[in-house]
Coordinates of C-alpha atoms in Angstrom, one line a residue:
M1 CA 36.0 4.7 -2.1
L2 CA 37.1 5.9 1.0
S3 CA 40.1 5.2 2.2
G4 CA 41.0 3.1 5.2
R5 CA 37.2 2.2 5.5
T6 CA 36.6 0.8 2.1
L7 CA 33.3 1.2 1.8
E8 CA 31.8 1.6 -1.1
A9 CA 28.2 4.6 -2.3
V10 CA 26.7 3.1 -4.7
S11 CA 26.5 5.8 -7.0
A12 CA 24.3 5.5 -10.4
M13 CA 26.2 7.6 -12.8
P14 CA 30.1 8.4 -10.8
E15 CA 31.2 11.2 -10.8
S16 CA 34.3 9.9 -13.0
S17 CA 36.3 12.2 -15.6
S18 CA 35.7 9.0 -17.9
R19 CA 33.3 9.3 -21.2
N20 CA 32.4 5.7 -21.0
F21 CA 31.0 6.7 -17.9
D22 CA 30.8 3.3 -16.7
L23 CA 29.2 2.7 -14.0
F24 CA 28.3 0.1 -11.3
A25 CA 25.3 -2.4 -12.0
A26 CA 23.4 -2.2 -8.9
V27 CA 21.0 -4.9 -8.4
L28 CA 17.4 -4.7 -9.5
F29 CA 16.2 -7.5 -8.2
L30 CA 16.2 -6.4 -3.8
V31 CA 14.4 -4.5 -2.6
A32 CA 10.3 -2.9 -1.1
L33 CA 10.5 -0.4 2.1
L34 CA 8.1 0.6 4.5
F35 CA 8.8 3.8 5.8
H36 CA 9.0 5.7 8.3
A37 CA 10.5 3.3 10.9
Q38 CA 11.6 0.5 7.9
A39 CA 11.0 -2.9 7.6
F40 CA 12.6 -3.6 4.5
A41 CA 12.1 -6.9 2.7
L42 CA 13.6 -8.0 -1.0
A43 CA 10.8 -7.3 -2.5
P44 CA 8.3 -8.6 -5.2
K45 CA 8.2 -6.7 -8.9
T46 CA 7.7 -3.3 -7.9
E47 CA 8.4 -0.1 -10.4
P48 CA 10.2 2.0 -7.6
G49 CA 10.2 6.3 -7.9
W50 CA 12.4 7.8 -9.5
K51 CA 15.2 10.2 -7.8
V52 CA 17.1 14.2 -8.4
L53 CA 21.2 12.4 -8.4
D54 CA 21.8 16.4 -9.0
I55 CA 20.3 19.6 -10.7
R56 CA 22.7 21.5 -11.9
Q57 CA 22.1 25.4 -13.7
Q58 CA 24.6 28.2 -14.3
P59 CA 26.9 27.7 -10.6
Q60 CA 28.1 24.2 -11.5
G61 CA 28.2 25.2 -15.3
L62 CA 25.8 25.1 -17.3
P63 CA 26.1 28.3 -20.1
Q64 CA 22.5 29.8 -19.3
N65 CA 19.5 28.0 -17.6
S66 CA 17.3 28.1 -20.2
V67 CA 17.5 24.2 -21.5
S68 CA 16.3 23.4 -25.2
A69 CA 18.1 20.1 -26.5
I70 CA 19.7 17.5 -24.6
L71 CA 21.7 14.4 -26.1
Q72 CA 24.3 11.8 -25.2
T73 CA 27.3 11.2 -27.8
S74 CA 28.4 7.9 -29.0
D75 CA 31.5 8.5 -27.0
G76 CA 29.4 9.4 -24.0
Y77 CA 29.5 12.9 -23.9
I78 CA 26.1 14.9 -22.4
W79 CA 25.4 17.8 -25.0
V80 CA 23.3 20.4 -23.6
G81 CA 22.2 22.5 -25.7
T82 CA 21.0 26.0 -24.0
R83 CA 19.8 29.6 -24.7
Q84 CA 22.8 30.7 -24.2
G85 CA 25.5 28.7 -26.0
L86 CA 26.1 25.4 -26.0
A87 CA 27.5 22.9 -23.1
R88 CA 30.3 18.9 -23.5
F89 CA 29.2 17.3 -20.1
D90 CA 31.8 14.8 -19.4
G91 CA 31.0 13.4 -16.2
V92 CA 32.2 15.9 -13.5
R93 CA 32.3 19.4 -15.7
F94 CA 31.1 21.2 -18.2
T95 CA 32.9 22.7 -21.4
T96 CA 30.9 25.9 -23.4
F97 CA 30.8 26.4 -26.4
D98 CA 29.4 30.2 -28.2
A99 CA 28.9 32.2 -30.7
R100 CA 31.1 34.5 -28.7
N101 CA 33.6 32.7 -31.5
R102 CA 31.7 32.8 -35.0
N103 CA 33.9 30.1 -36.1
Q104 CA 32.2 27.6 -33.7
L105 CA 28.6 28.6 -33.7
P106 CA 27.2 31.5 -35.8
E107 CA 24.5 31.4 -32.9
S108 CA 24.5 31.0 -29.4
D109 CA 20.5 30.2 -28.8
I110 CA 21.1 26.5 -29.4
K111 CA 18.1 24.8 -30.7
A112 CA 18.2 20.9 -31.8
L113 CA 20.7 18.5 -32.1
V114 CA 22.4 15.1 -34.1
E115 CA 24.3 13.0 -33.9
G116 CA 26.2 12.1 -37.5
D117 CA 27.2 8.5 -38.9
D118 CA 30.5 10.0 -38.9
R119 CA 30.3 10.8 -35.1
S120 CA 30.0 14.4 -36.0
L121 CA 27.6 16.4 -34.3
W122 CA 25.4 19.1 -35.4
I123 CA 23.8 21.9 -33.7
A124 CA 20.7 22.9 -34.9
T125 CA 20.9 27.6 -34.1
H126 CA 19.0 31.4 -34.8
G127 CA 21.7 31.8 -36.7
G128 CA 22.9 28.4 -39.0
V129 CA 24.0 24.4 -38.5
S130 CA 26.8 23.9 -37.4
R131 CA 28.6 20.6 -37.6
F132 CA 32.1 19.3 -34.6
K133 CA 34.0 17.1 -35.9
D134 CA 37.5 16.1 -34.1
G135 CA 37.6 18.6 -31.8
Q136 CA 37.0 21.7 -35.1
F137 CA 34.1 22.9 -36.0
T138 CA 32.4 23.6 -39.8
V139 CA 29.7 26.6 -39.3
Y140 CA 26.6 26.2 -42.7
T141 CA 24.8 28.8 -43.7
T142 CA 22.7 29.8 -46.6
Q143 CA 25.9 31.6 -48.4
N144 CA 26.9 27.5 -48.1
G145 CA 23.2 26.6 -49.2
L146 CA 21.2 26.0 -46.3
L147 CA 17.9 27.5 -46.7
S148 CA 18.3 29.3 -43.2
D149 CA 19.7 30.4 -41.4
F150 CA 17.1 30.7 -38.5
T151 CA 16.2 26.4 -37.7
A152 CA 14.8 24.8 -35.7
S153 CA 14.6 20.9 -35.8
I154 CA 17.5 18.4 -36.9
C155 CA 17.3 15.1 -38.1
K156 CA 19.5 11.8 -39.5
D157 CA 18.9 9.8 -41.9
T158 CA 19.3 6.3 -43.1
E159 CA 21.1 7.5 -45.5
G160 CA 23.6 9.0 -42.9
G161 CA 21.9 12.5 -44.7
I162 CA 21.0 15.4 -42.3
W163 CA 18.3 17.2 -42.6
I164 CA 17.5 20.7 -40.9
G165 CA 13.7 22.3 -40.9
T166 CA 14.6 25.9 -41.3
W167 CA 11.3 28.6 -40.7
T168 CA 11.0 29.5 -44.8
G169 CA 11.1 24.9 -45.1
L170 CA 13.8 22.1 -45.6
S171 CA 16.8 21.7 -45.9
R172 CA 19.0 18.0 -46.6
F173 CA 23.1 17.8 -45.9
K174 CA 24.4 14.9 -47.2
D175 CA 28.0 14.9 -49.3
G176 CA 28.9 17.8 -49.0
R177 CA 26.0 19.5 -50.9
F178 CA 22.6 20.8 -49.6
T179 CA 19.1 19.9 -51.5
N180 CA 16.3 21.9 -50.3
Y181 CA 12.4 21.8 -50.6
T182 CA 9.7 24.3 -49.5
A183 CA 6.6 24.2 -50.4
S184 CA 6.8 24.1 -54.1
D185 CA 8.1 21.0 -53.4
G186 CA 4.4 19.6 -51.7
L187 CA 5.7 20.6 -48.1
A188 CA 1.9 22.0 -46.7
D189 CA 4.2 25.0 -44.9
S190 CA 7.4 26.3 -44.7
G191 CA 8.3 26.2 -41.0
V192 CA 9.4 23.6 -40.0
P193 CA 9.5 22.8 -35.9
A194 CA 9.4 19.2 -35.8
L195 CA 11.7 16.7 -37.6
N196 CA 11.3 12.5 -37.5
C197 CA 13.8 10.5 -39.2
N198 CA 11.9 7.1 -39.3
S199 CA 14.3 3.4 -39.9
D200 CA 12.3 2.6 -43.2
G201 CA 14.2 5.7 -44.7
S202 CA 11.0 8.3 -44.4
V203 CA 10.6 11.5 -43.1
W204 CA 8.2 13.5 -40.8
I205 CA 7.6 17.0 -41.5
A206 CA 5.9 19.4 -38.8
T207 CA 4.9 22.4 -40.5
R208 CA 4.1 25.4 -38.1
N209 CA 0.4 25.6 -39.1
G210 CA 0.0 22.3 -37.5
S211 CA -0.1 19.4 -40.7
I212 CA 2.2 16.6 -40.9
S213 CA 3.8 15.5 -43.9
K214 CA 6.5 12.5 -45.3
F215 CA 9.0 12.7 -47.7
Y216 CA 9.5 9.2 -48.4
N217 CA 10.8 7.5 -52.3
G218 CA 12.1 11.0 -53.2
K219 CA 8.8 12.6 -52.7
I220 CA 7.1 14.7 -50.4
V221 CA 3.4 13.4 -49.4
P222 CA 2.0 16.5 -48.0
H223 CA -0.9 14.2 -45.8
V224 CA 0.1 11.7 -43.9
E225 CA -2.5 8.5 -43.1
G226 CA -4.6 9.1 -40.0
E227 CA -3.2 12.2 -39.4
P228 CA -4.5 14.1 -36.1
K229 CA -5.5 17.7 -36.7
P230 CA -4.4 19.6 -33.8
N231 CA -6.1 22.6 -33.4
S232 CA -1.9 24.5 -33.1
P233 CA 1.9 23.9 -33.7
I234 CA 3.0 20.9 -33.4
K235 CA 5.9 21.0 -30.2
A236 CA 7.8 18.1 -30.8
F237 CA 8.0 14.6 -32.1
Y238 CA 8.8 11.0 -31.2
R239 CA 9.0 7.9 -32.5
D240 CA 9.2 4.5 -30.6
R241 CA 9.9 1.3 -30.7
Q242 CA 7.7 0.2 -31.5
Q243 CA 6.4 1.4 -34.9
A244 CA 3.9 4.6 -33.6
L245 CA 4.7 8.1 -33.9
W246 CA 4.2 10.7 -30.5
I247 CA 3.6 14.3 -31.4
G248 CA 3.4 17.3 -28.6
T249 CA 1.5 19.8 -28.7
N250 CA -0.2 22.6 -27.9
D251 CA -3.9 20.7 -27.5
G252 CA -2.0 17.7 -26.3
L253 CA -0.4 14.6 -27.3
F254 CA -1.4 13.1 -30.7
R255 CA -0.5 9.1 -30.6
L256 CA -0.2 7.9 -35.0
K257 CA 0.4 4.3 -34.9
D258 CA -1.4 1.9 -38.6
G259 CA -3.7 4.6 -39.8
R260 CA -4.9 5.5 -36.3
S261 CA -4.9 8.4 -33.8
T262 CA -5.4 8.5 -30.8
H263 CA -4.8 12.0 -28.5
Y264 CA -4.6 12.8 -24.8
T265 CA -5.4 15.8 -23.6
S266 CA -5.3 16.9 -19.5
A267 CA -8.2 14.8 -18.8
D268 CA -6.0 11.5 -19.4
G269 CA -3.2 12.6 -17.1
L270 CA -1.5 15.2 -19.2
S271 CA 0.1 18.0 -16.3
S272 CA -0.8 20.9 -19.4
N273 CA -1.8 20.3 -22.8
L274 CA 1.4 22.2 -23.5
V275 CA 3.4 18.9 -24.7
Q276 CA 6.8 20.6 -25.2
A277 CA 9.5 17.4 -24.8
L278 CA 8.8 13.4 -26.1
D279 CA 11.6 10.8 -25.0
E280 CA 12.1 6.9 -24.5
D281 CA 13.7 5.2 -22.5
A282 CA 15.2 1.2 -22.1
Q283 CA 12.6 0.1 -19.9
G284 CA 9.7 1.6 -22.8
N285 CA 8.4 4.5 -20.8
L286 CA 7.5 7.3 -22.8
W287 CA 9.0 10.0 -21.2
I288 CA 6.2 13.5 -21.7
G289 CA 7.0 16.9 -21.1
T290 CA 4.8 19.8 -20.9
N291 CA 4.7 22.9 -19.7
A292 CA 3.4 22.5 -16.2
G293 CA 5.9 19.4 -15.4
L294 CA 7.1 15.9 -16.2
N295 CA 4.3 13.1 -17.1
R296 CA 5.7 9.5 -18.0
Y297 CA 3.5 6.8 -19.7
Q298 CA 3.3 3.6 -19.4
N299 CA 0.5 0.6 -19.8
G300 CA -1.1 2.3 -21.7
K301 CA -2.0 5.0 -18.8
I302 CA -0.6 8.5 -17.9
S303 CA 0.6 10.4 -14.5
S304 CA 2.9 12.1 -12.6
S305 CA 3.5 9.4 -9.5
Q306 CA 6.4 8.7 -7.7
L307 CA 8.2 11.6 -9.7
P308 CA 10.3 13.4 -7.8
V309 CA 8.3 16.7 -7.2
E310 CA 11.9 19.1 -8.9
V311 CA 10.2 18.2 -11.9
A312 CA 6.3 18.0 -11.3
H313 CA 5.4 21.4 -12.0
V314 CA 7.9 23.6 -14.2
P315 CA 7.8 24.1 -17.6
I316 CA 10.0 21.1 -19.7
T317 CA 11.4 21.8 -22.3
A318 CA 14.5 18.2 -22.7
I319 CA 14.0 14.7 -22.9
S320 CA 17.2 12.0 -23.6
D321 CA 18.2 8.8 -21.3
D322 CA 20.9 7.8 -21.3
R323 CA 23.3 4.8 -21.9
E324 CA 23.2 4.2 -17.5
G325 CA 20.1 4.8 -17.3
N326 CA 19.6 8.4 -15.9
L327 CA 16.5 10.9 -17.3
W328 CA 17.7 14.0 -18.7
V329 CA 16.0 17.0 -17.9
G330 CA 15.9 20.1 -20.1
T331 CA 13.6 22.2 -18.1
A332 CA 12.4 26.8 -18.8
Y333 CA 15.0 28.6 -16.1
D334 CA 15.6 25.1 -13.8
G335 CA 18.5 24.3 -15.9
L336 CA 19.6 20.8 -15.8
I337 CA 17.9 18.2 -14.3
R338 CA 19.3 13.6 -14.0
L339 CA 16.7 11.6 -12.8
H340 CA 17.1 7.5 -12.2
P341 CA 15.7 4.7 -10.9
G342 CA 15.4 3.7 -7.1
E343 CA 16.6 0.4 -6.5
F344 CA 13.8 0.6 -4.1
V345 CA 10.7 0.5 -4.3
S346 CA 9.3 2.8 -0.4
Y347 CA 5.2 2.6 0.0
T348 CA 4.1 4.6 2.7
K349 CA -0.1 6.1 3.3
E350 CA 0.3 8.1 -0.4
N351 CA 0.3 4.9 -1.5
G352 CA -2.3 3.3 0.3
L353 CA -0.1 1.8 3.9
N354 CA -2.1 2.9 7.0
S355 CA 0.4 4.0 8.8
D356 CA 4.9 5.3 7.5
E357 CA 5.9 3.7 11.0
T358 CA 6.1 0.3 10.8
Q359 CA 8.0 -2.7 13.1
A360 CA 7.5 -5.5 11.6
V361 CA 7.5 -7.6 8.1
M362 CA 7.3 -10.5 6.7
E363 CA 5.9 -13.3 3.7
D364 CA 3.0 -15.5 4.0
D365 CA 3.3 -18.7 2.3
T366 CA 1.1 -18.0 0.4
G367 CA 2.2 -14.6 -1.0
T368 CA 1.1 -12.7 1.1
L369 CA 3.2 -9.4 3.0
W370 CA 2.2 -9.0 6.3
I371 CA 3.6 -5.9 7.3
G372 CA 3.1 -4.3 11.3
T373 CA 2.9 -0.4 11.7
Y374 CA 1.4 1.5 14.9
K375 CA -1.8 1.8 13.0
G376 CA -2.7 -1.9 12.5
L377 CA -2.3 -4.6 10.4
I378 CA -1.6 -5.0 6.9
A379 CA -1.8 -8.1 4.4
F380 CA -0.5 -6.6 0.9
R381 CA -1.6 -8.8 -1.9
N382 CA -2.1 -8.3 -5.6
G383 CA -1.3 -4.1 -5.5
A384 CA -3.4 -3.6 -2.2
F385 CA -3.4 -2.4 1.4
I386 CA -5.7 -4.7 3.0
P387 CA -5.9 -3.4 6.7
Y388 CA -7.2 -5.7 10.0
S389 CA -8.2 -3.7 13.1
A390 CA -10.6 -3.9 16.2
R391 CA -13.2 -5.6 14.7
N392 CA -11.1 -8.8 14.1
G393 CA -10.6 -9.4 17.3
L394 CA -7.5 -7.0 17.5
P395 CA -8.2 -4.9 20.4
S396 CA -4.9 -2.4 19.3
N397 CA -3.6 -1.0 16.0
R398 CA -0.7 -0.5 17.6
V399 CA 1.6 -4.2 15.7
I400 CA 5.1 -4.5 16.9
S401 CA 5.9 -8.8 15.4
L402 CA 5.1 -11.1 13.2
A403 CA 4.9 -14.8 12.3
Q404 CA 3.4 -17.3 10.8
D405 CA 3.4 -21.0 11.7
R406 CA 2.9 -24.1 9.3
S407 CA -0.3 -24.7 9.9
G408 CA -1.1 -21.2 9.0
R409 CA -2.1 -19.0 11.4
L410 CA -0.8 -15.7 11.7
W411 CA 0.9 -14.9 15.7
V412 CA 0.7 -11.2 15.7
S413 CA 2.2 -9.2 19.0
L414 CA 0.0 -6.0 19.5
E415 CA 1.7 -3.4 22.1
D416 CA 0.2 -4.4 25.9
F417 CA -1.8 -6.3 24.5
G418 CA -0.2 -9.7 24.7
V419 CA 0.5 -12.4 21.5
Y420 CA -2.7 -12.7 18.9
R421 CA -3.5 -15.7 16.5
S422 CA -6.1 -16.4 14.1
R423 CA -8.8 -18.9 14.6
A424 CA -7.8 -20.6 11.6
P425 CA -5.2 -20.2 8.6
L426 CA -4.8 -17.3 6.4
R427 CA -4.8 -18.8 3.3
C428 CA -5.4 -15.8 1.3
A429 CA -4.5 -17.0 -2.0
G430 CA -7.1 -18.8 -2.5
G431 CA -9.3 -15.5 -0.4
P432 CA -9.8 -16.7 3.1
C433 CA -8.7 -13.9 4.3
A434 CA -10.2 -11.4 4.0
P435 CA -11.1 -8.8 6.7
E436 CA -14.8 -9.6 7.1
S437 CA -13.7 -13.4 7.9
T438 CA -11.4 -12.7 10.1
T439 CA -10.8 -13.9 13.5
F440 CA -8.1 -13.7 15.7
Q441 CA -7.6 -15.0 19.8
N442 CA -5.9 -13.8 23.0
V443 CA -3.1 -16.5 23.8
I444 CA -1.2 -14.3 25.8
P445 CA -2.5 -11.6 27.6
G446 CA -0.6 -8.6 28.5
V447 CA 2.6 -9.2 27.5
Y448 CA 5.4 -7.2 25.8
A449 CA 6.1 -9.3 22.9
R450 CA 9.2 -8.5 20.8
T451 CA 10.0 -11.6 18.4
I452 CA 7.9 -14.9 17.7
F453 CA 9.4 -17.7 15.8
E454 CA 8.6 -21.2 15.2
D455 CA 11.1 -24.0 15.2
R456 CA 11.6 -27.5 13.8
S457 CA 9.7 -28.9 15.7
G458 CA 6.4 -27.1 15.1
A459 CA 6.9 -25.8 18.3
I460 CA 6.4 -21.7 19.0
W461 CA 8.8 -19.5 20.9
V462 CA 7.5 -15.9 21.5
G463 CA 10.6 -13.9 23.2
T464 CA 9.7 -11.0 25.6
D465 CA 10.4 -7.0 27.8
E466 CA 11.9 -7.5 30.5
T467 CA 10.9 -9.4 33.2
Q468 CA 7.8 -11.6 31.8
G469 CA 10.3 -14.2 30.0
L470 CA 10.9 -16.6 27.9
F471 CA 7.6 -18.8 26.5
R472 CA 7.2 -21.7 24.4
F473 CA 4.2 -23.1 23.4
K474 CA 3.6 -27.3 23.3
D475 CA 0.5 -28.0 20.9
E476 CA -1.1 -26.1 18.2
S477 CA -4.0 -25.6 19.9
A478 CA -1.6 -23.1 22.2
T479 CA -3.8 -23.3 24.9
T480 CA 0.3 -24.0 27.3
Y481 CA 3.2 -23.5 26.9
S482 CA 5.7 -22.6 28.7
V483 CA 7.6 -20.2 30.8
Y484 CA 11.8 -19.7 31.3
T485 CA 13.5 -16.1 33.3
A486 CA 16.7 -15.7 34.5
Q487 CA 16.3 -17.7 37.3
N488 CA 15.8 -20.7 34.2
G489 CA 19.3 -19.1 32.5
L490 CA 18.4 -17.0 30.6
P491 CA 20.1 -13.7 28.9
S492 CA 19.6 -11.0 31.8
D493 CA 21.2 -7.5 33.3
I494 CA 22.0 -6.5 36.9
M495 CA 19.1 -5.1 37.1
G496 CA 17.1 -8.7 36.2
G497 CA 15.5 -7.1 32.8
L498 CA 16.2 -10.1 29.2
S499 CA 14.0 -7.8 26.8
I500 CA 14.6 -10.7 23.9
R501 CA 14.8 -8.6 20.6
D502 CA 14.8 -11.9 18.3
L503 CA 15.3 -15.9 17.7
A504 CA 17.3 -17.6 15.3
E505 CA 17.6 -21.9 16.0
G506 CA 20.7 -23.5 14.3
E507 CA 21.3 -26.4 12.7
E508 CA 21.0 -28.9 15.4
G509 CA 18.4 -27.4 16.6
E510 CA 19.8 -25.3 19.1
L511 CA 17.4 -21.9 19.8
W512 CA 19.1 -18.7 19.5
M513 CA 18.4 -15.8 21.3
A514 CA 19.3 -12.1 21.0
T515 CA 18.9 -10.3 24.1
K516 CA 20.4 -7.1 25.6
A517 CA 22.5 -8.5 28.2
G518 CA 24.7 -10.9 25.6
L519 CA 23.6 -13.6 22.7
G520 CA 21.5 -16.9 24.2
R521 CA 21.6 -20.3 23.6
Y522 CA 18.6 -23.2 24.4
Q523 CA 19.5 -26.4 23.4
D524 CA 18.7 -30.2 26.2
G525 CA 16.5 -28.3 28.0
K526 CA 20.1 -26.1 28.9
F527 CA 21.2 -22.0 28.8
R528 CA 23.9 -20.2 27.9
V529 CA 24.7 -17.5 27.6
Y530 CA 27.8 -15.0 25.2
R531 CA 29.6 -12.1 26.2
E532 CA 32.0 -9.4 25.4
S533 CA 34.3 -12.1 27.3
D534 CA 33.3 -15.4 25.1
G535 CA 34.2 -13.0 22.1
L536 CA 31.3 -11.2 21.1
V537 CA 31.7 -7.3 19.9
N538 CA 29.2 -6.5 22.4
S539 CA 26.5 -7.1 25.4
F540 CA 23.7 -6.0 23.5
V541 CA 22.3 -8.0 20.7
D542 CA 19.8 -6.9 18.0
S543 CA 19.1 -9.6 15.6
V544 CA 20.5 -13.3 15.1
Y545 CA 20.2 -15.3 11.5
M546 CA 21.1 -17.7 10.9
D547 CA 22.3 -18.1 7.0
S548 CA 22.4 -20.4 4.6
S549 CA 25.0 -22.2 5.7
G550 CA 24.6 -22.7 9.1
V551 CA 26.2 -19.8 10.1
L552 CA 25.2 -18.1 13.3
W553 CA 25.4 -14.3 12.5
I554 CA 24.7 -11.7 15.3
A555 CA 23.4 -8.0 15.1
T556 CA 25.6 -5.7 18.4
Y557 CA 25.7 -2.1 19.2
S558 CA 29.5 -2.5 18.4
G559 CA 29.6 -4.0 15.1
L560 CA 28.8 -7.5 13.7
S561 CA 29.8 -10.9 15.1
R562 CA 29.7 -14.3 13.3
L563 CA 30.1 -17.4 15.3
K564 CA 30.8 -21.2 13.1
N565 CA 32.8 -23.9 13.4
G566 CA 32.4 -22.9 17.8
R567 CA 34.4 -19.4 17.3
F568 CA 33.0 -15.6 16.9
T569 CA 35.3 -13.3 13.9
N570 CA 34.3 -10.1 15.0
Y571 CA 33.3 -7.1 12.3
T572 CA 33.4 -2.8 13.4
V573 CA 33.5 -0.3 10.7
N574 CA 36.9 0.3 11.6
D575 CA 37.1 -2.7 9.2
G576 CA 34.3 -1.5 7.2
L577 CA 30.9 -2.3 8.3
Y578 CA 29.7 1.4 7.6
C579 CA 27.7 1.6 11.2
E580 CA 28.6 0.8 14.5
A581 CA 25.1 -0.8 15.3
I582 CA 23.3 -3.3 13.6
Y583 CA 19.9 -3.7 13.4
H584 CA 19.0 -6.6 11.2
M585 CA 19.8 -8.7 8.2
V586 CA 19.2 -10.8 5.4
E587 CA 20.2 -13.5 2.7
D588 CA 19.9 -13.0 -1.0
N589 CA 20.3 -15.5 -3.6
R590 CA 23.4 -13.3 -4.4
Q591 CA 25.6 -14.5 -1.2
N592 CA 25.3 -10.8 0.0
L593 CA 24.1 -10.5 3.2
W594 CA 22.0 -7.3 2.9
M595 CA 22.1 -4.7 7.0
S596 CA 20.7 -1.8 8.6
C597 CA 21.6 0.1 10.9
D598 CA 19.5 4.3 11.6
K599 CA 22.2 5.7 8.5
G600 CA 20.4 4.3 6.8
I601 CA 20.8 0.0 4.6
F602 CA 24.3 -1.9 3.1
R603 CA 24.8 -5.1 1.7
V604 CA 29.1 -6.9 2.6
S605 CA 30.3 -9.9 0.5
K606 CA 30.0 -13.4 2.1
Q607 CA 32.8 -13.8 0.7
Q608 CA 34.5 -11.1 1.6
L609 CA 33.2 -12.0 5.0
E610 CA 34.1 -15.2 4.9
D611 CA 38.0 -14.0 3.8
F612 CA 38.6 -11.6 6.8
A613 CA 37.5 -14.2 8.7
E614 CA 39.9 -16.6 7.8
G615 CA 43.3 -13.7 7.6
K616 CA 43.0 -13.7 3.3
I617 CA 41.9 -9.5 3.7
H618 CA 41.6 -7.4 6.4
S619 CA 39.1 -4.9 5.4
I620 CA 35.6 -5.0 3.9
S621 CA 33.4 -3.3 1.2
S622 CA 30.1 -2.5 2.3
V623 CA 28.2 -1.3 -0.1
V624 CA 25.7 1.4 0.5
Y625 CA 22.0 2.2 -0.1
G626 CA 20.9 5.6 0.0
S627 CA 17.8 8.9 -1.1
E628 CA 19.1 8.5 -4.8
H629 CA 18.6 4.6 -4.2
G630 CA 15.1 5.5 -4.0
L631 CA 14.9 5.4 -0.2
S632 CA 13.2 7.7 1.7
S633 CA 14.5 7.2 5.2
S634 CA 18.1 6.7 6.7
V635 CA 16.6 5.3 9.4
A636 CA 15.5 1.3 9.8
S637 CA 13.2 -0.2 12.7
E638 CA 14.7 -2.1 15.3
G639 CA 14.5 -4.6 18.4
Y640 CA 11.2 -5.8 16.8
S641 CA 10.6 -8.8 14.2
P642 CA 10.9 -9.5 11.3
G643 CA 12.7 -5.9 10.6
A644 CA 14.1 -7.4 7.9
Y645 CA 13.2 -9.9 4.8
K646 CA 13.3 -12.1 1.5
S647 CA 10.0 -13.3 -0.8
R648 CA 10.1 -16.2 -1.8

């Protein structure tokens, strides 16, 4: 919270000393974005990209940059094992522990971490194991009954027993004593680099020679049904929520389920066949750390798309998700990286968009999203981008505004070429809107139309730039229209310029116009202009929006104005508004008003705006979204419509 502005910047994990890491729960149903100049829409369900929240290395308090283990304990702390010590992160800073105090850690090279039933932390090292409970460490070595001090893996079974894999066999600690198991008890090999304690009480044991054993009902079964035969040692075990066992090896990734084994390699999308770390997040994504980057298994496929470059090609040695939805990624040399899924989905040329410069976006009545860019018209449906071009009758690719009329026809404005309308309704849900069967006709040649709008009577209004005026089509044929200019009372500047930038209809059928010379209203054949002298916060109006309760919102270059019951209320940065110049607005289903500007996207509660207007409060809170939430740009487009759209 910034003092004096009541400006709230959303963080996926606030820098707070609270052990519980209480977070703002960002609205996840929200936004798809089209960049560089960004039109934004409350979007269809699409997987957001992941963003780096921070990278922590030695200068930020980590003992050393080679991370070997990560665990969030029940008290909220994040514990990080490195080759030179253990660190505890409280949300702000690290507290470190190492072998300089042998009563804390017998050795600084941390191999694995697990939490006990009593909320103690067990730490496996190459000098024995240590137990941290109530601020005190207890060290266990061979002198206390541990099979070997060279420990490599650790897990907790359903009875609260702690299993420790060592390089000479297996130890279990329960009720203050160790029980040890070696090859003579059925282990396929003495070294145990990986363990998995299953919910059915069994313990799965990976041995150094690549074999898998299982401890169940008091004995070790040397081989399991469907056991893969890796060609190299096992590096990692993970049991997912479907009870599939994932096995990371030097020869790729294996999935063992119901006695069947499936093998994944670089041919299936792995960045490398050396798999060193595994973790499943709350959404069911399996994260795979290889010596060449981070991968994700989702819906039967392995990929590294939509992952930040910071984790794309570096050796990954540890992965753990926390209860706030963050993914903590340990690297071999580059420290600890914290990722968070963005609340926004960004569509760019990498996803199939024809250009990163988008000017307008709208959804038609079939659920197809139409996008106007400087490289042409695009339809987005069923996850695919479909381009329209000159062969469809559009002589230019520079699309600046869009609209659909009640007959289903699409209206398209081309920069300097005028307004075009599809010759037939585009019913994409039924299939007849394929580019090869779609053509457009020019209905107003040569105009620079920034906005196209259909009122409740079915009339189409076209707002243009400079002295061209406001056009009104009288019928569906789109062959006859009326033109209104400054001579009819349209708002114009001292040079006679009009620049109608947006249109909206009021509850009484009046037409509202955003212009650079004021807020225009057309009703009963007459125009009226509202400027600063009438109470508007600024006469340069970029967009207008009529909300669900009949309140008119006016975006200007100096803030936001609200018109209700004939009275203006103004909101500026001094009142808590995030930006001075507001470009576009859209209302969501939770009574928030979303706005874009040259600094990004933010939202304000409509209840707060109402309370401010009534004098109940003296400032408002802007909830701001940035790159950490998935935005790939912070500069929105202006002057074309629709620049913001909420999907049906």
